[in-house]
Amino acid sequence: MSEIEDILLAVADPEISARFYANLLGCRPVMAGPDRALFKLTSGRALGLLRRAGDRREVCEVDFPLEGAEAVDQAHIDWWDRGARILTPPMDAAPVRSFVAGDPDGHRLRVYAVMA
């Protein structure tokens, strides 16, 4: 086993998180309910949002690779326009250009491109 197929995030309210990701990703979940939501991504992987048990809060980071620094800058503008909370604006840190946004549960969403 050398592949990871799905990303699962524990969230306080899957319905609120599903609306956030639907707006951010520009697609609707293939399944949504009070305890879970599931998005199929263009990569073939799935993003699952599961209601977390109890008050324990764990923060994860999800990476979104893009091709080229310009794509990172455009995604930053797009996500900003869609209401994403930008934690770190686009910056170069060899060998990548990236920015970081936060979702409603504090999970970090890193958008990056490896620079040539």
mmCIF file of N, CA and C in Angstrom:
data_model
loop_
_atom_site.group_PDB
_atom_site.id
_atom_site.type_symbol
_atom_site.label_atom_id
_atom_site.label_comp_id
_atom_site.label_asym_id
_atom_site.label_seq_id
_atom_site.Cartn_x
_atom_site.Cartn_y
_atom_site.Cartn_z
ATOM 1 N N MET A 1 0.848 -1.178 0.000
ATOM 2 C CA MET A 1 0.000 0.000 0.000
ATOM 3 C C MET A 1 0.885 1.230 0.000
ATOM 4 N N SER A 2 0.817 2.009 -1.053
ATOM 5 C CA SER A 2 1.620 3.229 -1.120
ATOM 6 C C SER A 2 0.799 4.433 -1.551
ATOM 7 N N GLU A 3 -0.492 4.274 -1.677
ATOM 8 C CA GLU A 3 -1.351 5.379 -2.088
ATOM 9 C C GLU A 3 -2.342 5.719 -0.979
ATOM 10 N N ILE A 4 -2.617 6.987 -0.805
ATOM 11 C CA ILE A 4 -3.676 7.435 0.091
ATOM 12 C C ILE A 4 -4.789 7.954 -0.803
ATOM 13 N N GLU A 5 -5.942 7.385 -0.664
ATOM 14 C CA GLU A 5 -7.033 7.727 -1.567
ATOM 15 C C GLU A 5 -7.932 8.844 -1.058
ATOM 16 N N ASP A 6 -8.247 8.843 0.216
ATOM 17 C CA ASP A 6 -9.229 9.784 0.728
ATOM 18 C C ASP A 6 -8.649 10.649 1.836
ATOM 19 N N ILE A 7 -9.244 11.820 2.002
ATOM 20 C CA ILE A 7 -8.891 12.740 3.072
ATOM 21 C C ILE A 7 -10.126 12.851 3.951
ATOM 22 N N LEU A 8 -9.971 12.580 5.224
ATOM 23 C CA LEU A 8 -11.083 12.654 6.165
ATOM 24 C C LEU A 8 -10.766 13.707 7.218
ATOM 25 N N LEU A 9 -11.677 14.644 7.395
ATOM 26 C CA LEU A 9 -11.495 15.701 8.386
ATOM 27 C C LEU A 9 -12.607 15.614 9.419
ATOM 28 N N ALA A 10 -12.235 15.695 10.681
ATOM 29 C CA ALA A 10 -13.214 15.772 11.759
ATOM 30 C C ALA A 10 -13.660 17.226 11.888
ATOM 31 N N VAL A 11 -14.968 17.443 11.863
ATOM 32 C CA VAL A 11 -15.511 18.805 11.893
ATOM 33 C C VAL A 11 -16.629 18.901 12.931
ATOM 34 N N ALA A 12 -16.867 20.108 13.421
ATOM 35 C CA ALA A 12 -17.918 20.332 14.413
ATOM 36 C C ALA A 12 -19.302 20.173 13.791
ATOM 37 N N ASP A 13 -19.493 20.681 12.584
ATOM 38 C CA ASP A 13 -20.798 20.635 11.918
ATOM 39 C C ASP A 13 -20.591 20.333 10.434
ATOM 40 N N PRO A 14 -20.816 19.086 10.015
ATOM 41 C CA PRO A 14 -20.592 18.719 8.615
ATOM 42 C C PRO A 14 -21.405 19.544 7.610
ATOM 43 N N GLU A 15 -22.592 19.989 7.989
ATOM 44 C CA GLU A 15 -23.394 20.782 7.058
ATOM 45 C C GLU A 15 -22.761 22.151 6.803
ATOM 46 N N ILE A 16 -22.272 22.802 7.862
ATOM 47 C CA ILE A 16 -21.593 24.091 7.701
ATOM 48 C C ILE A 16 -20.308 23.906 6.904
ATOM 49 N N SER A 17 -19.529 22.882 7.252
ATOM 50 C CA SER A 17 -18.278 22.628 6.534
ATOM 51 C C SER A 17 -18.539 22.264 5.073
ATOM 52 N N ALA A 18 -19.602 21.516 4.805
ATOM 53 C CA ALA A 18 -19.934 21.153 3.413
ATOM 54 C C ALA A 18 -20.248 22.398 2.601
ATOM 55 N N ARG A 19 -20.975 23.355 3.176
ATOM 56 C CA ARG A 19 -21.254 24.602 2.446
ATOM 57 C C ARG A 19 -19.958 25.356 2.167
ATOM 58 N N PHE A 20 -19.050 25.401 3.145
ATOM 59 C CA PHE A 20 -17.769 26.074 2.963
ATOM 60 C C PHE A 20 -16.991 25.434 1.815
ATOM 61 N N TYR A 21 -16.832 24.113 1.842
ATOM 62 C CA TYR A 21 -16.044 23.442 0.809
ATOM 63 C C TYR A 21 -16.744 23.457 -0.546
ATOM 64 N N ALA A 22 -18.066 23.386 -0.584
ATOM 65 C CA ALA A 22 -18.785 23.477 -1.858
ATOM 66 C C ALA A 22 -18.503 24.823 -2.516
ATOM 67 N N ASN A 23 -18.527 25.889 -1.736
ATOM 68 C CA ASN A 23 -18.236 27.219 -2.261
ATOM 69 C C ASN A 23 -16.783 27.330 -2.694
ATOM 70 N N LEU A 24 -15.875 26.827 -1.872
ATOM 71 C CA LEU A 24 -14.448 26.937 -2.147
ATOM 72 C C LEU A 24 -14.028 26.111 -3.359
ATOM 73 N N LEU A 25 -14.508 24.880 -3.432
ATOM 74 C CA LEU A 25 -14.108 23.969 -4.497
ATOM 75 C C LEU A 25 -14.961 24.098 -5.762
ATOM 76 N N GLY A 26 -16.094 24.779 -5.648
ATOM 77 C CA GLY A 26 -16.955 24.954 -6.816
ATOM 78 C C GLY A 26 -17.655 23.669 -7.240
ATOM 79 N N CYS A 27 -17.927 22.790 -6.272
ATOM 80 C CA CYS A 27 -18.661 21.563 -6.582
ATOM 81 C C CYS A 27 -19.525 21.177 -5.392
ATOM 82 N N ARG A 28 -20.519 20.363 -5.655
ATOM 83 C CA ARG A 28 -21.430 19.934 -4.603
ATOM 84 C C ARG A 28 -20.980 18.592 -4.038
ATOM 85 N N PRO A 29 -21.297 18.330 -2.778
ATOM 86 C CA PRO A 29 -20.950 17.016 -2.223
ATOM 87 C C PRO A 29 -21.802 15.924 -2.882
ATOM 88 N N VAL A 30 -21.219 14.742 -3.006
ATOM 89 C CA VAL A 30 -21.979 13.614 -3.557
ATOM 90 C C VAL A 30 -22.859 13.006 -2.471
ATOM 91 N N MET A 31 -22.548 13.313 -1.223
ATOM 92 C CA MET A 31 -23.347 12.872 -0.103
ATOM 93 C C MET A 31 -23.247 13.940 0.977
ATOM 94 N N ALA A 32 -24.392 14.270 1.576
ATOM 95 C CA ALA A 32 -24.383 15.267 2.645
ATOM 96 C C ALA A 32 -25.482 14.950 3.639
ATOM 97 N N GLY A 33 -25.168 15.105 4.902
ATOM 98 C CA GLY A 33 -26.138 14.873 5.949
ATOM 99 C C GLY A 33 -25.669 15.519 7.237
ATOM 100 N N PRO A 34 -26.417 15.326 8.314
ATOM 101 C CA PRO A 34 -26.062 15.984 9.570
ATOM 102 C C PRO A 34 -24.767 15.459 10.205
ATOM 103 N N ASP A 35 -24.332 14.254 9.838
ATOM 104 C CA ASP A 35 -23.144 13.686 10.472
ATOM 105 C C ASP A 35 -21.965 13.505 9.540
ATOM 106 N N ARG A 36 -22.151 13.683 8.231
ATOM 107 C CA ARG A 36 -21.041 13.505 7.291
ATOM 108 C C ARG A 36 -21.381 14.109 5.933
ATOM 109 N N ALA A 37 -20.328 14.436 5.212
ATOM 110 C CA ALA A 37 -20.463 14.897 3.829
ATOM 111 C C ALA A 37 -19.275 14.340 3.066
ATOM 112 N N LEU A 38 -19.456 14.134 1.765
ATOM 113 C CA LEU A 38 -18.399 13.560 0.953
ATOM 114 C C LEU A 38 -18.335 14.274 -0.393
ATOM 115 N N PHE A 39 -17.137 14.725 -0.744
ATOM 116 C CA PHE A 39 -16.874 15.346 -2.038
ATOM 117 C C PHE A 39 -15.974 14.418 -2.835
ATOM 118 N N LYS A 40 -16.246 14.236 -4.106
ATOM 119 C CA LYS A 40 -15.328 13.547 -5.011
ATOM 120 C C LYS A 40 -14.546 14.629 -5.732
ATOM 121 N N LEU A 41 -13.230 14.563 -5.649
ATOM 122 C CA LEU A 41 -12.365 15.562 -6.248
ATOM 123 C C LEU A 41 -11.949 15.134 -7.647
ATOM 124 N N THR A 42 -11.503 16.079 -8.454
ATOM 125 C CA THR A 42 -11.120 15.762 -9.836
ATOM 126 C C THR A 42 -9.958 14.783 -9.897
ATOM 127 N N SER A 43 -9.176 14.684 -8.833
ATOM 128 C CA SER A 43 -8.053 13.739 -8.783
ATOM 129 C C SER A 43 -8.534 12.301 -8.627
ATOM 130 N N GLY A 44 -9.817 12.135 -8.314
ATOM 131 C CA GLY A 44 -10.340 10.812 -8.038
ATOM 132 C C GLY A 44 -10.410 10.514 -6.549
ATOM 133 N N ARG A 45 -9.747 11.309 -5.758
ATOM 134 C CA ARG A 45 -9.800 11.132 -4.312
ATOM 135 C C ARG A 45 -11.087 11.735 -3.754
ATOM 136 N N ALA A 46 -11.352 11.439 -2.501
ATOM 137 C CA ALA A 46 -12.543 11.971 -1.846
ATOM 138 C C ALA A 46 -12.131 12.815 -0.646
ATOM 139 N N LEU A 47 -12.915 13.838 -0.369
ATOM 140 C CA LEU A 47 -12.766 14.641 0.835
ATOM 141 C C LEU A 47 -13.993 14.361 1.688
ATOM 142 N N GLY A 48 -13.775 13.719 2.830
ATOM 143 C CA GLY A 48 -14.871 13.399 3.730
ATOM 144 C C GLY A 48 -14.860 14.308 4.938
ATOM 145 N N LEU A 49 -16.025 14.763 5.319
ATOM 146 C CA LEU A 49 -16.201 15.616 6.495
ATOM 147 C C LEU A 49 -17.056 14.841 7.481
ATOM 148 N N LEU A 50 -16.484 14.480 8.615
ATOM 149 C CA LEU A 50 -17.171 13.642 9.596
ATOM 150 C C LEU A 50 -17.357 14.404 10.891
ATOM 151 N N ARG A 51 -18.567 14.295 11.455
ATOM 152 C CA ARG A 51 -18.816 14.973 12.736
ATOM 153 C C ARG A 51 -17.863 14.398 13.776
ATOM 154 N N ARG A 52 -17.126 15.292 14.435
ATOM 155 C CA ARG A 52 -16.172 14.822 15.426
ATOM 156 C C ARG A 52 -16.894 14.454 16.715
ATOM 157 N N ALA A 53 -16.337 13.486 17.406
ATOM 158 C CA ALA A 53 -16.902 13.026 18.666
ATOM 159 C C ALA A 53 -16.350 13.872 19.802
ATOM 160 N N GLY A 54 -17.208 14.358 20.621
ATOM 161 C CA GLY A 54 -16.786 15.116 21.798
ATOM 162 C C GLY A 54 -16.216 16.477 21.465
ATOM 163 N N ASP A 55 -15.473 17.021 22.414
ATOM 164 C CA ASP A 55 -14.914 18.361 22.267
ATOM 165 C C ASP A 55 -13.479 18.356 21.766
ATOM 166 N N ARG A 56 -12.931 17.186 21.540
ATOM 167 C CA ARG A 56 -11.530 17.115 21.114
ATOM 168 C C ARG A 56 -11.391 17.699 19.712
ATOM 169 N N ARG A 57 -10.470 18.628 19.588
ATOM 170 C CA ARG A 57 -10.282 19.326 18.314
ATOM 171 C C ARG A 57 -8.880 19.042 17.798
ATOM 172 N N GLU A 58 -8.808 18.419 16.653
ATOM 173 C CA GLU A 58 -7.534 18.151 16.005
ATOM 174 C C GLU A 58 -7.499 18.919 14.694
ATOM 175 N N VAL A 59 -6.385 19.577 14.450
ATOM 176 C CA VAL A 59 -6.244 20.369 13.236
ATOM 177 C C VAL A 59 -5.343 19.614 12.260
ATOM 178 N N CYS A 60 -5.800 19.522 11.022
ATOM 179 C CA CYS A 60 -5.042 18.867 9.953
ATOM 180 C C CYS A 60 -4.681 19.898 8.893
ATOM 181 N N GLU A 61 -3.757 19.508 8.033
ATOM 182 C CA GLU A 61 -3.428 20.341 6.879
ATOM 183 C C GLU A 61 -3.689 19.532 5.627
ATOM 184 N N VAL A 62 -4.384 20.150 4.680
ATOM 185 C CA VAL A 62 -4.668 19.533 3.389
ATOM 186 C C VAL A 62 -3.936 20.352 2.335
ATOM 187 N N ASP A 63 -3.177 19.675 1.491
ATOM 188 C CA ASP A 63 -2.400 20.357 0.451
ATOM 189 C C ASP A 63 -3.108 20.268 -0.891
ATOM 190 N N PHE A 64 -3.079 21.372 -1.624
ATOM 191 C CA PHE A 64 -3.668 21.472 -2.956
ATOM 192 C C PHE A 64 -2.563 21.862 -3.936
ATOM 193 N N PRO A 65 -1.940 20.905 -4.613
ATOM 194 C CA PRO A 65 -0.860 21.229 -5.548
ATOM 195 C C PRO A 65 -1.407 21.812 -6.850
ATOM 196 N N LEU A 66 -0.724 22.826 -7.352
ATOM 197 C CA LEU A 66 -1.081 23.451 -8.626
ATOM 198 C C LEU A 66 0.160 23.516 -9.501
ATOM 199 N N GLU A 67 -0.052 23.846 -10.751
ATOM 200 C CA GLU A 67 1.048 23.987 -11.708
ATOM 201 C C GLU A 67 1.377 25.469 -11.883
ATOM 202 N N GLY A 68 2.477 25.923 -11.330
ATOM 203 C CA GLY A 68 2.955 27.280 -11.561
ATOM 204 C C GLY A 68 2.530 28.293 -10.517
ATOM 205 N N ALA A 69 3.430 29.264 -10.304
ATOM 206 C CA ALA A 69 3.197 30.320 -9.322
ATOM 207 C C ALA A 69 1.972 31.162 -9.660
ATOM 208 N N GLU A 70 1.734 31.376 -10.949
ATOM 209 C CA GLU A 70 0.575 32.179 -11.353
ATOM 210 C C GLU A 70 -0.731 31.514 -10.935
ATOM 211 N N ALA A 71 -0.770 30.188 -10.992
ATOM 212 C CA ALA A 71 -1.970 29.459 -10.580
ATOM 213 C C ALA A 71 -2.213 29.627 -9.078
ATOM 214 N N VAL A 72 -1.148 29.672 -8.300
ATOM 215 C CA VAL A 72 -1.276 29.895 -6.857
ATOM 216 C C VAL A 72 -1.851 31.286 -6.605
ATOM 217 N N ASP A 73 -1.329 32.288 -7.289
ATOM 218 C CA ASP A 73 -1.827 33.657 -7.110
ATOM 219 C C ASP A 73 -3.288 33.774 -7.528
ATOM 220 N N GLN A 74 -3.671 33.108 -8.602
ATOM 221 C CA GLN A 74 -5.059 33.148 -9.065
ATOM 222 C C GLN A 74 -5.982 32.431 -8.080
ATOM 223 N N ALA A 75 -5.523 31.286 -7.550
ATOM 224 C CA ALA A 75 -6.318 30.566 -6.555
ATOM 225 C C ALA A 75 -6.501 31.412 -5.295
ATOM 226 N N HIS A 76 -5.464 32.146 -4.907
ATOM 227 C CA HIS A 76 -5.561 33.028 -3.742
ATOM 228 C C HIS A 76 -6.659 34.065 -3.951
ATOM 229 N N ILE A 77 -6.667 34.694 -5.110
ATOM 230 C CA ILE A 77 -7.702 35.693 -5.429
ATOM 231 C C ILE A 77 -9.078 35.044 -5.412
ATOM 232 N N ASP A 78 -9.194 33.879 -6.040
ATOM 233 C CA ASP A 78 -10.467 33.169 -6.129
ATOM 234 C C ASP A 78 -10.964 32.777 -4.739
ATOM 235 N N TRP A 79 -10.099 32.191 -3.920
ATOM 236 C CA TRP A 79 -10.519 31.770 -2.585
ATOM 237 C C TRP A 79 -10.870 32.977 -1.723
ATOM 238 N N TRP A 80 -10.115 34.061 -1.850
ATOM 239 C CA TRP A 80 -10.426 35.295 -1.108
ATOM 240 C C TRP A 80 -11.821 35.783 -1.500
ATOM 241 N N ASP A 81 -12.091 35.809 -2.806
ATOM 242 C CA ASP A 81 -13.398 36.238 -3.288
ATOM 243 C C ASP A 81 -14.525 35.332 -2.805
ATOM 244 N N ARG A 82 -14.214 34.058 -2.584
ATOM 245 C CA ARG A 82 -15.216 33.095 -2.111
ATOM 246 C C ARG A 82 -15.363 33.108 -0.588
ATOM 247 N N GLY A 83 -14.629 33.976 0.085
ATOM 248 C CA GLY A 83 -14.774 34.148 1.523
ATOM 249 C C GLY A 83 -13.865 33.304 2.387
ATOM 250 N N ALA A 84 -12.838 32.685 1.799
ATOM 251 C CA ALA A 84 -11.904 31.901 2.606
ATOM 252 C C ALA A 84 -11.105 32.814 3.519
ATOM 253 N N ARG A 85 -10.828 32.357 4.705
ATOM 254 C CA ARG A 85 -10.000 33.096 5.658
ATOM 255 C C ARG A 85 -8.540 32.786 5.323
ATOM 256 N N ILE A 86 -7.828 33.772 4.824
ATOM 257 C CA ILE A 86 -6.431 33.589 4.428
ATOM 258 C C ILE A 86 -5.547 33.754 5.664
ATOM 259 N N LEU A 87 -4.807 32.693 5.990
ATOM 260 C CA LEU A 87 -3.922 32.719 7.149
ATOM 261 C C LEU A 87 -2.530 33.228 6.789
ATOM 262 N N THR A 88 -2.053 32.845 5.612
ATOM 263 C CA THR A 88 -0.753 33.275 5.111
ATOM 264 C C THR A 88 -0.911 33.654 3.658
ATOM 265 N N PRO A 89 -0.619 34.892 3.274
ATOM 266 C CA PRO A 89 -0.761 35.294 1.875
ATOM 267 C C PRO A 89 0.280 34.588 0.996
ATOM 268 N N PRO A 90 0.110 34.655 -0.309
ATOM 269 C CA PRO A 90 1.083 34.009 -1.200
ATOM 270 C C PRO A 90 2.506 34.488 -0.911
ATOM 271 N N MET A 91 3.407 33.517 -0.847
ATOM 272 C CA MET A 91 4.807 33.831 -0.591
ATOM 273 C C MET A 91 5.684 32.762 -1.218
ATOM 274 N N ASP A 92 6.908 33.166 -1.497
ATOM 275 C CA ASP A 92 7.903 32.242 -2.032
ATOM 276 C C ASP A 92 8.782 31.755 -0.895
ATOM 277 N N ALA A 93 8.898 30.451 -0.791
ATOM 278 C CA ALA A 93 9.811 29.808 0.156
ATOM 279 C C ALA A 93 10.394 28.618 -0.590
ATOM 280 N N ALA A 94 11.555 28.867 -1.185
ATOM 281 C CA ALA A 94 12.151 27.892 -2.093
ATOM 282 C C ALA A 94 11.972 26.477 -1.573
ATOM 283 N N PRO A 95 11.505 25.581 -2.361
ATOM 284 C CA PRO A 95 11.282 25.684 -3.803
ATOM 285 C C PRO A 95 9.818 25.876 -4.185
ATOM 286 N N VAL A 96 8.979 26.428 -3.293
ATOM 287 C CA VAL A 96 7.555 26.538 -3.614
ATOM 288 C C VAL A 96 7.027 27.957 -3.433
ATOM 289 N N ARG A 97 5.909 28.229 -4.099
ATOM 290 C CA ARG A 97 5.088 29.413 -3.837
ATOM 291 C C ARG A 97 3.800 28.863 -3.253
ATOM 292 N N SER A 98 3.347 29.463 -2.143
ATOM 293 C CA SER A 98 2.164 28.916 -1.491
ATOM 294 C C SER A 98 1.419 29.983 -0.706
ATOM 295 N N PHE A 99 0.186 29.640 -0.357
ATOM 296 C CA PHE A 99 -0.579 30.402 0.626
ATOM 297 C C PHE A 99 -1.363 29.401 1.460
ATOM 298 N N VAL A 100 -1.833 29.856 2.612
ATOM 299 C CA VAL A 100 -2.575 28.980 3.509
ATOM 300 C C VAL A 100 -3.884 29.664 3.881
ATOM 301 N N ALA A 101 -4.969 28.897 3.790
ATOM 302 C CA ALA A 101 -6.290 29.354 4.216
ATOM 303 C C ALA A 101 -6.762 28.464 5.353
ATOM 304 N N GLY A 102 -7.782 28.917 6.061
ATOM 305 C CA GLY A 102 -8.345 28.127 7.147
ATOM 306 C C GLY A 102 -9.800 27.818 6.882
ATOM 307 N N ASP A 103 -10.234 26.629 7.289
ATOM 308 C CA ASP A 103 -11.652 26.288 7.144
ATOM 309 C C ASP A 103 -12.378 26.596 8.450
ATOM 310 N N PRO A 104 -13.689 26.388 8.537
ATOM 311 C CA PRO A 104 -14.424 26.758 9.754
ATOM 312 C C PRO A 104 -13.953 26.049 11.021
ATOM 313 N N ASP A 105 -13.265 24.904 10.883
ATOM 314 C CA ASP A 105 -12.795 24.161 12.045
ATOM 315 C C ASP A 105 -11.323 24.380 12.337
ATOM 316 N N GLY A 106 -10.674 25.279 11.594
ATOM 317 C CA GLY A 106 -9.276 25.563 11.828
ATOM 318 C C GLY A 106 -8.310 24.682 11.059
ATOM 319 N N HIS A 107 -8.834 23.779 10.215
ATOM 320 C CA HIS A 107 -7.939 22.981 9.382
ATOM 321 C C HIS A 107 -7.239 23.924 8.408
ATOM 322 N N ARG A 108 -5.970 23.636 8.150
ATOM 323 C CA ARG A 108 -5.150 24.485 7.273
ATOM 324 C C ARG A 108 -5.205 23.932 5.847
ATOM 325 N N LEU A 109 -5.450 24.808 4.892
ATOM 326 C CA LEU A 109 -5.522 24.439 3.477
ATOM 327 C C LEU A 109 -4.381 25.132 2.764
ATOM 328 N N ARG A 110 -3.364 24.367 2.403
ATOM 329 C CA ARG A 110 -2.172 24.928 1.764
ATOM 330 C C ARG A 110 -2.273 24.723 0.248
ATOM 331 N N VAL A 111 -2.230 25.823 -0.486
ATOM 332 C CA VAL A 111 -2.207 25.796 -1.949
ATOM 333 C C VAL A 111 -0.775 26.131 -2.351
ATOM 334 N N TYR A 112 -0.180 25.284 -3.198
ATOM 335 C CA TYR A 112 1.234 25.505 -3.533
ATOM 336 C C TYR A 112 1.553 25.039 -4.941
ATOM 337 N N ALA A 113 2.670 25.554 -5.437
ATOM 338 C CA ALA A 113 3.251 25.107 -6.701
ATOM 339 C C ALA A 113 4.762 25.073 -6.528
ATOM 340 N N VAL A 114 5.371 24.028 -7.037
ATOM 341 C CA VAL A 114 6.825 23.932 -7.026
ATOM 342 C C VAL A 114 7.331 24.817 -8.142
ATOM 343 N N MET A 115 8.271 25.704 -7.802
ATOM 344 C CA MET A 115 8.816 26.627 -8.789
ATOM 345 C C MET A 115 10.026 25.986 -9.480
ATOM 346 N N ALA A 116 10.147 26.266 -10.750
ATOM 347 C CA ALA A 116 11.261 25.705 -11.526
ATOM 348 C C ALA A 116 12.524 26.497 -11.293
#
